[in-house]
Backbone as a printed PyTorch tensor [residue, N CA C, xyz], in Angstrom:
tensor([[[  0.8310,  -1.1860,   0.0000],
         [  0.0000,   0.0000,   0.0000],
         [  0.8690,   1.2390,   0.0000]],

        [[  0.3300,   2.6610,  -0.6060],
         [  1.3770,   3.9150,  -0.4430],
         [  1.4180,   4.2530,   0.6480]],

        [[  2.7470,   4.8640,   0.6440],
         [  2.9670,   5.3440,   2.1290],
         [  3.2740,   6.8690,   1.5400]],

        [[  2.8260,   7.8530,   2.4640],
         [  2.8870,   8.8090,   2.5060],
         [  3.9130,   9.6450,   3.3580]],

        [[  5.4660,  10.1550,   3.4660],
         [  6.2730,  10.8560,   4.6640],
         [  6.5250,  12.3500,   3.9730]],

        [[  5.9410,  13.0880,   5.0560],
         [  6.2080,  14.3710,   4.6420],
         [  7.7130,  14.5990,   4.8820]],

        [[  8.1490,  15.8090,   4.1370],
         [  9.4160,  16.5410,   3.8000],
         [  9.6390,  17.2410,   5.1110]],

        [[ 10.9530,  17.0330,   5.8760],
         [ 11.7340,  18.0400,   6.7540],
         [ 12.2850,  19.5500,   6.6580]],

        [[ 12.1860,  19.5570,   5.3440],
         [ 12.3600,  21.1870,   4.4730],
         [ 11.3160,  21.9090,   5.4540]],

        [[ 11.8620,  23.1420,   6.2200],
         [ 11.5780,  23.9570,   6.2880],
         [ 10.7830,  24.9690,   5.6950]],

        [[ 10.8100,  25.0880,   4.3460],
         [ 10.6060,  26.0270,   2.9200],
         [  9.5310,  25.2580,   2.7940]],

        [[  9.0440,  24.0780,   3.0290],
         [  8.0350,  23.2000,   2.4740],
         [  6.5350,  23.8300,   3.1990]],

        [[  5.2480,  23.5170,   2.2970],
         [  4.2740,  23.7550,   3.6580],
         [  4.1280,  22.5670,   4.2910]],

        [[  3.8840,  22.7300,   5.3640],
         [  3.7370,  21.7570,   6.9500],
         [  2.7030,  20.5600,   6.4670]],

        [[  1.5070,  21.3570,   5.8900],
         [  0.4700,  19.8690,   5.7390],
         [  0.3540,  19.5540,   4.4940]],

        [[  1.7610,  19.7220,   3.2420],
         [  1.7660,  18.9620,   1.8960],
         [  2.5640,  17.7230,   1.8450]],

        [[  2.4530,  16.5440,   1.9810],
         [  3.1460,  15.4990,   1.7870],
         [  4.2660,  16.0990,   0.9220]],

        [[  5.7560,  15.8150,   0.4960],
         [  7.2880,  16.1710,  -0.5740],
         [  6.8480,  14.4120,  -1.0080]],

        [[  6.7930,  13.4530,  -0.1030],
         [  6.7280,  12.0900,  -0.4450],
         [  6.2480,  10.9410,  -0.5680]],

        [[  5.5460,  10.3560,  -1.6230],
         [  5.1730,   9.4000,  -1.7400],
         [  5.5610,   8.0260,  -2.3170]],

        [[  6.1160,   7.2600,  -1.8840],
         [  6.2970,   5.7590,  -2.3410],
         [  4.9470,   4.8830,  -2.1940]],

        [[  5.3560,   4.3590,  -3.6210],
         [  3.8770,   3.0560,  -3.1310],
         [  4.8880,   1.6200,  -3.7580]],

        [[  4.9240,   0.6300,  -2.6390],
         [  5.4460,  -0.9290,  -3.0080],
         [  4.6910,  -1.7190,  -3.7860]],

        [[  5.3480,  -2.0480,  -4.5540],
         [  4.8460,  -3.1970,  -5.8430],
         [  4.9660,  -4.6000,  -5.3100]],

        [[  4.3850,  -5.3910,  -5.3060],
         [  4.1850,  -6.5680,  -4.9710],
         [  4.8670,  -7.0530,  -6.3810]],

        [[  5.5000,  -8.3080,  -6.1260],
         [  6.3400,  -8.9670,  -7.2790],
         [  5.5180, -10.5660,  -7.4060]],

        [[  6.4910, -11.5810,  -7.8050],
         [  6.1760, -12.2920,  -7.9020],
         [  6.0900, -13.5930,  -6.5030]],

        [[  6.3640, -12.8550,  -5.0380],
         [  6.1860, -13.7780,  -4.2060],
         [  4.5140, -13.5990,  -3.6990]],

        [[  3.5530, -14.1300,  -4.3710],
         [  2.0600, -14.1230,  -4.0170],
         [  1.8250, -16.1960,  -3.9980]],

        [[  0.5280, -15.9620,  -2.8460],
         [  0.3600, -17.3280,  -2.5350],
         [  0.0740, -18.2240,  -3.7060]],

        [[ -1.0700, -17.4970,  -4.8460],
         [ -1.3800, -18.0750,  -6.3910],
         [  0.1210, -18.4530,  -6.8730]],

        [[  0.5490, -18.0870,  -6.6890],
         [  2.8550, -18.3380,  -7.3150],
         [  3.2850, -19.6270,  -6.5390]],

        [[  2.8990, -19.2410,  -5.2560],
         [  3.5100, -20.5430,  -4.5170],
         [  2.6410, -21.5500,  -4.8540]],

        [[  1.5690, -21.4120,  -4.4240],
         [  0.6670, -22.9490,  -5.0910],
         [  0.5470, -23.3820,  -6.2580]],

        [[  1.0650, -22.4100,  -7.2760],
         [  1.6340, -23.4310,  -8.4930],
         [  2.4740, -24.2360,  -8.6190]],

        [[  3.8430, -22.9640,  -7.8580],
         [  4.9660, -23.7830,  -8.0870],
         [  4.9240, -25.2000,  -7.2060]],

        [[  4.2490, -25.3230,  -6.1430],
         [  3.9380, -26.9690,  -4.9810],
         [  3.1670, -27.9730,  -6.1890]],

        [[  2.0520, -27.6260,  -6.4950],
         [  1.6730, -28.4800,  -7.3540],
         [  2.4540, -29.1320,  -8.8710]],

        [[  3.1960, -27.8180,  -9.3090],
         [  3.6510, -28.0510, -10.6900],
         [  5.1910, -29.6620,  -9.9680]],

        [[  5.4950, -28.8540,  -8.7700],
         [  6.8670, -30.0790,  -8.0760],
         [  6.0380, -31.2820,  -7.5220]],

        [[  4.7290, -31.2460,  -6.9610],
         [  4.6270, -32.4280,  -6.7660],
         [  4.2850, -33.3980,  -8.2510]],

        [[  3.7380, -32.5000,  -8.9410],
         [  3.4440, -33.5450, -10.2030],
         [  4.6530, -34.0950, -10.6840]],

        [[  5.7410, -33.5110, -11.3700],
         [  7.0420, -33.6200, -11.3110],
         [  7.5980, -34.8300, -10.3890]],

        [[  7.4820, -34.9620,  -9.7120],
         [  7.8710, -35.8220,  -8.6800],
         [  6.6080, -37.1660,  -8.5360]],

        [[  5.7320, -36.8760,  -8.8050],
         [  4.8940, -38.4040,  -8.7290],
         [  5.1560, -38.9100, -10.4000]],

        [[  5.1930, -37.8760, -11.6580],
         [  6.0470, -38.5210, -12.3950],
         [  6.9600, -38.7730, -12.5220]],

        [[  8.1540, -38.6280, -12.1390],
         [  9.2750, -39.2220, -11.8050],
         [  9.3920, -40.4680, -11.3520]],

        [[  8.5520, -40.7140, -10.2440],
         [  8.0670, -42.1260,  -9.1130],
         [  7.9020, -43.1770, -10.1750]],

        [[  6.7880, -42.5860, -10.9550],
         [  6.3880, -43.2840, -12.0170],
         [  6.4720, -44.2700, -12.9080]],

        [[  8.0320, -43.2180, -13.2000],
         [  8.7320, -43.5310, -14.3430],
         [  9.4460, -44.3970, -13.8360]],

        [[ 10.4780, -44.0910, -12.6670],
         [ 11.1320, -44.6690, -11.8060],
         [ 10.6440, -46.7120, -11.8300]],

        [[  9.3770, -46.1980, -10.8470],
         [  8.9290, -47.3660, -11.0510],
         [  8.9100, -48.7610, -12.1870]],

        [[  8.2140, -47.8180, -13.3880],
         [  7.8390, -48.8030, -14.3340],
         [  9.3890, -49.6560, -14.7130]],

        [[ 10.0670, -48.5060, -14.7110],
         [ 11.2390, -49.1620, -14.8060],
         [ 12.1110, -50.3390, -14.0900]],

        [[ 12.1630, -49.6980, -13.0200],
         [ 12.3940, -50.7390, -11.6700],
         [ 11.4260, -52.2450, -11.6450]],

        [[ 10.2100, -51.8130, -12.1170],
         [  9.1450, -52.9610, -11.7510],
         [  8.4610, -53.3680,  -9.9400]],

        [[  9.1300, -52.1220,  -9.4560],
         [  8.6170, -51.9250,  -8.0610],
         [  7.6380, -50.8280,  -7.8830]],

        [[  7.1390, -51.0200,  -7.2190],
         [  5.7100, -49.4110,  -6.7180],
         [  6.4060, -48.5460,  -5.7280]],

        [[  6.3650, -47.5100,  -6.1640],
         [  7.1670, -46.4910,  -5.6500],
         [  6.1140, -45.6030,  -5.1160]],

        [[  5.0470, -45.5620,  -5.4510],
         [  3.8800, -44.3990,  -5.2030],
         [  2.7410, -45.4270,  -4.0280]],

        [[  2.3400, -45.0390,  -2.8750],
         [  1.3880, -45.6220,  -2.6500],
         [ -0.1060, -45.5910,  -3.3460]],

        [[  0.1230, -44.9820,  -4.2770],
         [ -1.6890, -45.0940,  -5.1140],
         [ -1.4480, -45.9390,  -6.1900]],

        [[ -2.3390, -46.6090,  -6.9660],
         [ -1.7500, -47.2840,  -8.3160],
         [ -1.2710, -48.0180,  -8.3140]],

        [[ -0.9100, -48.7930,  -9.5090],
         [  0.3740, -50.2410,  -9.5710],
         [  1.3250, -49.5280, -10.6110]],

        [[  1.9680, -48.4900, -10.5790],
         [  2.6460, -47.8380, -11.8210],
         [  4.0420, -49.0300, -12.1790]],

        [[  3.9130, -49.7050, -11.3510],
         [  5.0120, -50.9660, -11.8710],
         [  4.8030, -51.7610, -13.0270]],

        [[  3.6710, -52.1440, -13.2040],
         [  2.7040, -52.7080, -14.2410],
         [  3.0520, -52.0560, -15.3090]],

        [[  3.2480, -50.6740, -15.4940],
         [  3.6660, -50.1540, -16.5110],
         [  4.4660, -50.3270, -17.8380]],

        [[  4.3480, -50.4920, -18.7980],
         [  5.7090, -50.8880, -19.6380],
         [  6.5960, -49.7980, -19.6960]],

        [[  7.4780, -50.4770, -20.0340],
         [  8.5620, -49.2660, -19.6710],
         [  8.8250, -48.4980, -21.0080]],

        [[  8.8350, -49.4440, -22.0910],
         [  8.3050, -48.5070, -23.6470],
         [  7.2860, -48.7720, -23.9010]],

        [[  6.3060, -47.7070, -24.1870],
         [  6.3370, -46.1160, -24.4100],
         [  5.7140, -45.1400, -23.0440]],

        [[  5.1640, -46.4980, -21.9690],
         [  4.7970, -45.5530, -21.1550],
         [  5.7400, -44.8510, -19.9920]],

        [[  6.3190, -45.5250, -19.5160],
         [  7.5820, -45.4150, -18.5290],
         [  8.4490, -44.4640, -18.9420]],

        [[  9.1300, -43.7120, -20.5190],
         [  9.8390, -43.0290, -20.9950],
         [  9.3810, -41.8030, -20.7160]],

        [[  7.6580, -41.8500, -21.5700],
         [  7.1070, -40.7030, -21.5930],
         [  6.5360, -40.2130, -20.1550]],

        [[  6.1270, -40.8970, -18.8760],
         [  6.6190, -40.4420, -18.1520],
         [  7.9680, -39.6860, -17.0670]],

        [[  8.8030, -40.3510, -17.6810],
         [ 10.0840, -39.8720, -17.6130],
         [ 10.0620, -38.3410, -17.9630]],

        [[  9.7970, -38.3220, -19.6380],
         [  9.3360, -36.6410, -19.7450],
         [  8.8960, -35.6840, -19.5350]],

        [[  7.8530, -36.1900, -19.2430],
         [  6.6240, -35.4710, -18.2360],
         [  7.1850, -34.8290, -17.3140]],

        [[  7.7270, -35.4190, -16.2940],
         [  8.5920, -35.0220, -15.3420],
         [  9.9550, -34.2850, -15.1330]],

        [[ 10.9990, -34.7940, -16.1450],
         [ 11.7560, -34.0240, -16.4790],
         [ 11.0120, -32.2540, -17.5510]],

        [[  9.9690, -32.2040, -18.1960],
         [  9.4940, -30.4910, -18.2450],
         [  8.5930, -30.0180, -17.1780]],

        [[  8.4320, -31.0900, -16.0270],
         [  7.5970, -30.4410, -14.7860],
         [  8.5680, -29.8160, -13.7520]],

        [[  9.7540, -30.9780, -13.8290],
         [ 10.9730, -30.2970, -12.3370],
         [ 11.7870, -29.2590, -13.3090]],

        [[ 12.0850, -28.7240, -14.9140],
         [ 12.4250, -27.5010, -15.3950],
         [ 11.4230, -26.3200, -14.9080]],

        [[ 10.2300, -26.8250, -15.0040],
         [  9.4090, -25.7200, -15.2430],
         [  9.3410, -24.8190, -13.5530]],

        [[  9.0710, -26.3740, -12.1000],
         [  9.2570, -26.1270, -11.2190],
         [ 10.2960, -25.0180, -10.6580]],

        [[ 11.3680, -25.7490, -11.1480],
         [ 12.5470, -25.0220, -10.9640],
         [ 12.7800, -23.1010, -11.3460]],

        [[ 12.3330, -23.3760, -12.4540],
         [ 11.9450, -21.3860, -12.7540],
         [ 11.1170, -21.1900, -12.1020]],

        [[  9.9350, -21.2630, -11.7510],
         [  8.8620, -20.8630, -11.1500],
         [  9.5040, -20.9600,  -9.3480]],

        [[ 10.3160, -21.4450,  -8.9540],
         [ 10.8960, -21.2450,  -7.3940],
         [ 11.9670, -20.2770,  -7.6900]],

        [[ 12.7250, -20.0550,  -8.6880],
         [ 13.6090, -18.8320,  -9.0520],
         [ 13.1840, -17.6430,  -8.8310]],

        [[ 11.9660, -17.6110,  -9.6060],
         [ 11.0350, -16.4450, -10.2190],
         [ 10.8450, -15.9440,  -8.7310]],

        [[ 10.0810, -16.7940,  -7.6430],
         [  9.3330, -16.6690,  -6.7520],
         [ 10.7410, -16.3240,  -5.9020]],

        [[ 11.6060, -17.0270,  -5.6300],
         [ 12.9880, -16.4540,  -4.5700],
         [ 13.5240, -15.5320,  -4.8630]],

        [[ 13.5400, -15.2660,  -5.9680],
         [ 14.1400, -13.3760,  -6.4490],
         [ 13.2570, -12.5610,  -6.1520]],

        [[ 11.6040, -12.7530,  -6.3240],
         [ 10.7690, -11.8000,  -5.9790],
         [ 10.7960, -10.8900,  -7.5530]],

        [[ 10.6470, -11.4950,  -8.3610],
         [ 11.1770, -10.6980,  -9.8220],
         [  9.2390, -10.3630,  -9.7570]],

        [[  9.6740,  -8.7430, -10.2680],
         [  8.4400,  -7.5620, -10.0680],
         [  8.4740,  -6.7490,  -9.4090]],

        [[  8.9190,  -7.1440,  -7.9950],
         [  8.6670,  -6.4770,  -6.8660],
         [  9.5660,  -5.2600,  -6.7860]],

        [[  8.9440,  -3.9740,  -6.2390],
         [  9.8470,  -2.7320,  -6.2710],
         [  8.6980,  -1.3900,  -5.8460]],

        [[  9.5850,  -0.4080,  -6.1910],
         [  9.0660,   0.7700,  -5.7740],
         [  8.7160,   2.2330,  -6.5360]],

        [[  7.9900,   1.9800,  -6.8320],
         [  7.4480,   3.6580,  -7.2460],
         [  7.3520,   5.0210,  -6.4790]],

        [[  7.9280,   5.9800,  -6.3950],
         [  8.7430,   6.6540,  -5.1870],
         [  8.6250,   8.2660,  -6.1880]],

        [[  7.6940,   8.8660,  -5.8090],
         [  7.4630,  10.4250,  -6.3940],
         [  7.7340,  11.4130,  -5.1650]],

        [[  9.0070,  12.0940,  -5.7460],
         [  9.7390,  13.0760,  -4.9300],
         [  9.5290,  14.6690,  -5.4430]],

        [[  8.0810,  15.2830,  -4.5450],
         [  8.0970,  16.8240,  -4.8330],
         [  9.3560,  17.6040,  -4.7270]],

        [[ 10.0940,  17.4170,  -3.7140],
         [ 11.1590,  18.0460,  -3.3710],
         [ 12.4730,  17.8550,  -4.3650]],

        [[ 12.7130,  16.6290,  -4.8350],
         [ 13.8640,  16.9360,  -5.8800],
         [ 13.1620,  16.6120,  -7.1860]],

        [[ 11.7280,  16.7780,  -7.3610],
         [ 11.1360,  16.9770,  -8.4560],
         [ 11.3970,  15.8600,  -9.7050]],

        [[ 11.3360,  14.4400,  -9.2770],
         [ 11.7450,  13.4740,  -9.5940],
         [ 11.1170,  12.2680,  -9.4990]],

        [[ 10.6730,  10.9080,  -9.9540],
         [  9.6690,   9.9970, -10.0090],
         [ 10.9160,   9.3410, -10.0410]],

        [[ 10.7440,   7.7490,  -9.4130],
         [ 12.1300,   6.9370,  -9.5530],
         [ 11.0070,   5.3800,  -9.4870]],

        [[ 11.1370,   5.0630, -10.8050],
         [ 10.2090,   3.6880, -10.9030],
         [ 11.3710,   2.5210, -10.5200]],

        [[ 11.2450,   1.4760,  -9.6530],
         [ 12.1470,   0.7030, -10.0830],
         [ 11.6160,  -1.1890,  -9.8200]],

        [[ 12.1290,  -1.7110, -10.3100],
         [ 11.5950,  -3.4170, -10.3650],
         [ 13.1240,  -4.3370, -10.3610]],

        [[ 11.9560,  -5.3490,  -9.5500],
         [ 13.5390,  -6.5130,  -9.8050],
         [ 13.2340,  -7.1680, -10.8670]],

        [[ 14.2690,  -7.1620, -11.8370],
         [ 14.2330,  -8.1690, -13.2960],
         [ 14.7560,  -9.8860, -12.6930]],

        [[ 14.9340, -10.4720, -13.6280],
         [ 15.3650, -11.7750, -13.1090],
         [ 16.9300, -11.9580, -12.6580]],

        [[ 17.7970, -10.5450, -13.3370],
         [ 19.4490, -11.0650, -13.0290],
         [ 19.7160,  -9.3410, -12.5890]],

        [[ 18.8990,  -8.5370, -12.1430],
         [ 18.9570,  -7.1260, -12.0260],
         [ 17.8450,  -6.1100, -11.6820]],

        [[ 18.5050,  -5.3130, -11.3380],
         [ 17.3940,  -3.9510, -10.9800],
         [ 16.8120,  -3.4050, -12.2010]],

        [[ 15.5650,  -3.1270, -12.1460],
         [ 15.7900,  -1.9990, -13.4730],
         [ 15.2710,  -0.6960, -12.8030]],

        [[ 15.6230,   0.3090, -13.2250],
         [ 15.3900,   1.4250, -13.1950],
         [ 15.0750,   2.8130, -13.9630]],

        [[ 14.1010,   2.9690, -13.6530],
         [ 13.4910,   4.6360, -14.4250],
         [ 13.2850,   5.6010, -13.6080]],

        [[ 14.3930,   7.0600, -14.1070],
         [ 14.3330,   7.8990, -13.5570],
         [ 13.5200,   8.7660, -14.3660]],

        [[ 12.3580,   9.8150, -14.0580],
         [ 12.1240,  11.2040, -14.7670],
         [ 11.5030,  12.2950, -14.0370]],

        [[ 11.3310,  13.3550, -14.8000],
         [ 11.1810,  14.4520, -14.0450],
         [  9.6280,  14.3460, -13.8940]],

        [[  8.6800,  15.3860, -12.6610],
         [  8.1060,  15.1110, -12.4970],
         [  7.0660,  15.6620, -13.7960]],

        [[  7.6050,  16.9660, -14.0080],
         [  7.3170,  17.5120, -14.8140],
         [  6.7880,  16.9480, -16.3570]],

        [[  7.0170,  16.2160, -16.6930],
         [  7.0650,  15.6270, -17.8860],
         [  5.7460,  14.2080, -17.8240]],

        [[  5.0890,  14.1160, -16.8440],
         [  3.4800,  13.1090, -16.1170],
         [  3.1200,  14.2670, -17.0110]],

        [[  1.7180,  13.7130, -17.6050],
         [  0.8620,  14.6480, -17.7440],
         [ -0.3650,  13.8740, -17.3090]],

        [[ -0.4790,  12.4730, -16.6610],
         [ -1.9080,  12.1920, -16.4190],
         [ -1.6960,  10.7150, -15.7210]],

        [[ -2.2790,  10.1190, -14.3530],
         [ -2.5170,   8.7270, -14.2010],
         [ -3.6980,   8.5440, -15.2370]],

        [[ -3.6030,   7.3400, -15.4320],
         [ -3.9970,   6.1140, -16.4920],
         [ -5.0600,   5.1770, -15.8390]],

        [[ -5.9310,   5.2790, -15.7550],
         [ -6.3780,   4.0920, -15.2800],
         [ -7.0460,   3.1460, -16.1640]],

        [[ -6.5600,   1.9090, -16.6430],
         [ -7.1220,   0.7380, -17.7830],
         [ -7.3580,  -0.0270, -17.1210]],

        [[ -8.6810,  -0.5330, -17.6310],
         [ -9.6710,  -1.6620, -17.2350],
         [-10.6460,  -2.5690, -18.1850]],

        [[ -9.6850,  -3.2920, -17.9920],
         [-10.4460,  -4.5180, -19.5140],
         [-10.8790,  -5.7830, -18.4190]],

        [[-11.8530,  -5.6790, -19.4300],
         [-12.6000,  -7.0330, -18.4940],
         [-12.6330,  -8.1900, -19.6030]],

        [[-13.2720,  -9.1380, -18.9140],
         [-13.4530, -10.7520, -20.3600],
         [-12.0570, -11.6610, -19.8880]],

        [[-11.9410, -12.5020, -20.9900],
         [-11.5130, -13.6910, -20.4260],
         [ -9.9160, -13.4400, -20.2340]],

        [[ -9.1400, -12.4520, -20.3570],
         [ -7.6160, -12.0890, -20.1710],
         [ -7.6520, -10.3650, -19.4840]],

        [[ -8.6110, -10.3640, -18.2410],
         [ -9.0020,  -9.2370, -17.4650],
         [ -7.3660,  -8.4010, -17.4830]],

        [[ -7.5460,  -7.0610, -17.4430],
         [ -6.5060,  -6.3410, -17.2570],
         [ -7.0320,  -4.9030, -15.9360]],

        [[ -6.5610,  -4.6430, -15.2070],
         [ -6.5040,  -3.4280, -14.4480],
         [ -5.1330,  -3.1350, -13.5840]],

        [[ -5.2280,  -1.8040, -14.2670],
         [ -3.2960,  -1.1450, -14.9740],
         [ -3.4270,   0.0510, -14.3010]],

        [[ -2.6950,   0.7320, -13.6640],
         [ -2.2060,   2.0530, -13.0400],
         [ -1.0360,   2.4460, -14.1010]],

        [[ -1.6380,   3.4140, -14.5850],
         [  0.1880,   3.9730, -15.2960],
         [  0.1330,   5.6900, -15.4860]],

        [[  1.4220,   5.7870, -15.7740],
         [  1.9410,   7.4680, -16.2170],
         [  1.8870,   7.5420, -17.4650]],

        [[  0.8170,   8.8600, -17.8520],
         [  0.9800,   8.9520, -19.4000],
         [  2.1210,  10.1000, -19.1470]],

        [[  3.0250,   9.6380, -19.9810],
         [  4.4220,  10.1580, -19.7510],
         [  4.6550,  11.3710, -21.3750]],

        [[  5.4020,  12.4900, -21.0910],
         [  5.3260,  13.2900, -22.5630],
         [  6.4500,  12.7270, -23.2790]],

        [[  6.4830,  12.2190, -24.5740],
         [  6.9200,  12.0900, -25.4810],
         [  7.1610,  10.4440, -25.3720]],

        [[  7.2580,   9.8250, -24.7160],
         [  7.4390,   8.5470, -24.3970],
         [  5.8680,   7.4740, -24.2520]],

        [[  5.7130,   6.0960, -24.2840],
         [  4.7020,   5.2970, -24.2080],
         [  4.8160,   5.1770, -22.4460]],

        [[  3.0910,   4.7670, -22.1980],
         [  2.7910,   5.0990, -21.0440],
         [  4.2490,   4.1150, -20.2620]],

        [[  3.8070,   4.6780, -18.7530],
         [  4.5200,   3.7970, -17.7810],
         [  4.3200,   3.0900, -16.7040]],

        [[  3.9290,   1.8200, -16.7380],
         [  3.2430,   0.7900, -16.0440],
         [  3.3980,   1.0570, -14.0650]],

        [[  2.6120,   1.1010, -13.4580],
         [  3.1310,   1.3790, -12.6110],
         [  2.1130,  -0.1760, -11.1750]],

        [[  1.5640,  -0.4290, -11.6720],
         [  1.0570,  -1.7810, -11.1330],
         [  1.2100,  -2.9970, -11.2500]],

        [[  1.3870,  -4.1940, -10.5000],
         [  1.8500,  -5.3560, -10.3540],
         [  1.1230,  -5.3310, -11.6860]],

        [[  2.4650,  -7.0050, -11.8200],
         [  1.6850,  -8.2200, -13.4350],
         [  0.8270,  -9.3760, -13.0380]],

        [[ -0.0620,  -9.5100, -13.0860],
         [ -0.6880, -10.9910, -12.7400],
         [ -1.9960, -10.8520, -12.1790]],

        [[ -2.1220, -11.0980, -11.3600],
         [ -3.4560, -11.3220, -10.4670],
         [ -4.6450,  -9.9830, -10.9660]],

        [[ -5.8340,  -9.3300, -11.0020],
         [ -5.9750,  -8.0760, -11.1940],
         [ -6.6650,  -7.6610,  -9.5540]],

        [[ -6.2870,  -5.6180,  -9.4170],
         [ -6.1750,  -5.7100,  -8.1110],
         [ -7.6070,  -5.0320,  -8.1000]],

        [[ -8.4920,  -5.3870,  -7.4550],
         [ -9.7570,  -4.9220,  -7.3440],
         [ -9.9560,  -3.2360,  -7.6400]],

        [[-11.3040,  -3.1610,  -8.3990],
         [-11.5340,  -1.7770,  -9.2030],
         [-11.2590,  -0.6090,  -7.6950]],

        [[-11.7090,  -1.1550,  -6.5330],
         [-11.9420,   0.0610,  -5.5170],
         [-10.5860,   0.4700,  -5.2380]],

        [[ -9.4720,  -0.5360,  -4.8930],
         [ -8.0300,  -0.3080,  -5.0900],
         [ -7.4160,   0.5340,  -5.5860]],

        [[ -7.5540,   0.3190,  -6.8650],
         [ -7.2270,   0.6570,  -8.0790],
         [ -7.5290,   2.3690,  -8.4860]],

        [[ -8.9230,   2.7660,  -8.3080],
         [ -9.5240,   3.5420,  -8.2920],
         [ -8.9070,   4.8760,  -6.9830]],

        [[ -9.0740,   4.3100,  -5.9030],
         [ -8.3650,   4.8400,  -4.8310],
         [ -6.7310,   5.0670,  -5.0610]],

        [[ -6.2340,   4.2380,  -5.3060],
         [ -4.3390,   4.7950,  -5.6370],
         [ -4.0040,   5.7780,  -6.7450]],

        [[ -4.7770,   5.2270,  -7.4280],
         [ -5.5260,   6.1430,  -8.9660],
         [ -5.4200,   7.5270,  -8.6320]],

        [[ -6.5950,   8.2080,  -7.6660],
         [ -7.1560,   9.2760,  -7.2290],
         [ -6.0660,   9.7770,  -6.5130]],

        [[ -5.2850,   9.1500,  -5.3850],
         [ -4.6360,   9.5270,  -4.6780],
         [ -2.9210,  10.1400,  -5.1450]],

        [[ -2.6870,   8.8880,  -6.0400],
         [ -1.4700,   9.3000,  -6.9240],
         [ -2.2110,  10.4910,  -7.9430]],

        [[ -2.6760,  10.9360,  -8.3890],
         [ -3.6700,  12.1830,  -9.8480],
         [ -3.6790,  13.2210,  -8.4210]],

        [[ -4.0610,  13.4330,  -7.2980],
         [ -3.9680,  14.2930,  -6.3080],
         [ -2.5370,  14.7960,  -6.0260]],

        [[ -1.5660,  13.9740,  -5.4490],
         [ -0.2870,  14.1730,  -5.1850],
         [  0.6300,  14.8520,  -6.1940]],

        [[  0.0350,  14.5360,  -7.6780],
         [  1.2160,  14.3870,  -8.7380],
         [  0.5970,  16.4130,  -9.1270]],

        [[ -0.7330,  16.5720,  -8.8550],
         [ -2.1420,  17.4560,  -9.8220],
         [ -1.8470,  17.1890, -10.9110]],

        [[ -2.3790,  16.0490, -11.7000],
         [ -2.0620,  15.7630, -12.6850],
         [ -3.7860,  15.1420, -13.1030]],

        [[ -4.4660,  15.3550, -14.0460],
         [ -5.5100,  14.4110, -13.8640],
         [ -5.3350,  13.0190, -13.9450]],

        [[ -6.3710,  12.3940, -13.5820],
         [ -6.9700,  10.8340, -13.5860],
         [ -7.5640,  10.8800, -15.1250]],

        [[ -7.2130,   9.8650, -15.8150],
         [ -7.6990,   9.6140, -16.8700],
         [ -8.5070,   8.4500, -16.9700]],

        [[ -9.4330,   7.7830, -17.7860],
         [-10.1980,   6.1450, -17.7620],
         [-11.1580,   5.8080, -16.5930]],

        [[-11.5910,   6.8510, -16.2990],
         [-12.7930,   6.8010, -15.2100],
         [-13.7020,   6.6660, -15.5720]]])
């Protein structure tokens, strides 16, 4: 959620916030983790599987996967499993780096916006002036690939994303950070 700390400047007025940061949630959300558990246990009961058919022993307490032949079914479980523990494996990367997660940080006082995100091997970072916002963004697509987007329509440049990727964050949310960032920045709210 944004946090709001006013400026120690003297020169400043007393009841105008100089600072606002708001934290981006990345990719450590519970929907992330319960993929990545399910995508490793599947991975791993195919593996058993495969294991098994091969062996000719039951490795899994459910099933007789021993019974199995070992060509064509025993291999292709083999596969199965070997693109479930790859896939596992990025998806616990993704999730232990926290890749997304970061800070959006609008500074009245040195008149400066500082976007920044964790990539998968790095920071990224966008600096600009404040001057150069001319409007929050608010997009809202609904239907079967829902979108709701916070961004900076930025001058001369394509907008600038300023809300998590994935999950969508409820319209009242959205609407509210919306209003609150278009207040702080006086910049209007656009897509209302």
């Amino acid at each position: 959620m944004p946090s709001v700390s006013p400026s120690a400047s003297p020169g400043a007025q007393a009841s105008a916030p100089q600072l606002l940061q708001q934290a981006v949630l990345g990719s450590r959300r519970v929907s992330n983790v319960l993929v990545a558990v399910l995508v490793s246990t599947g991975g791993v009961g195919f593996l058993l599987t495969s294991l098994s058919s091969y062996l000719g022993v039951d490795l899994l307490p459910i099933g007789h996967p021993a019974e199995l032949l070992w060509v064509p079914q025993g291999l292709v479980m083999g596969a199965y499993s070997l693109a479930a523990i790859l896939l596992s494996t990025y998806l616990w990367t993704v999730i232990g780096l926290d890749v997304g997660s970061g800070v959006n940080r609008f500074d009245k006082g040195a008149s400066q916006c500082t976007i920044t995100r964790r990539g998968f091997r790095q920071w990224i970072q966008v600096d600009l002036p404040l001057r150069e916002i001319q409007a929050v963004k608010v997009e809202v697509r609904e239907g079967f690939n829902p979108r709701r987007r916070l961004s900076l329509r930025v001058q001369g440049r394509r907008d600038l994303p300023l809300t998590r990727v994935g999950e969508p964050i409820s319209l009242t949310d959205l609407e509210q950070s919306g209003a609150e960032l278009a207040r702080f920045l006086n910049v209007p709210l656009e897509g209302i």
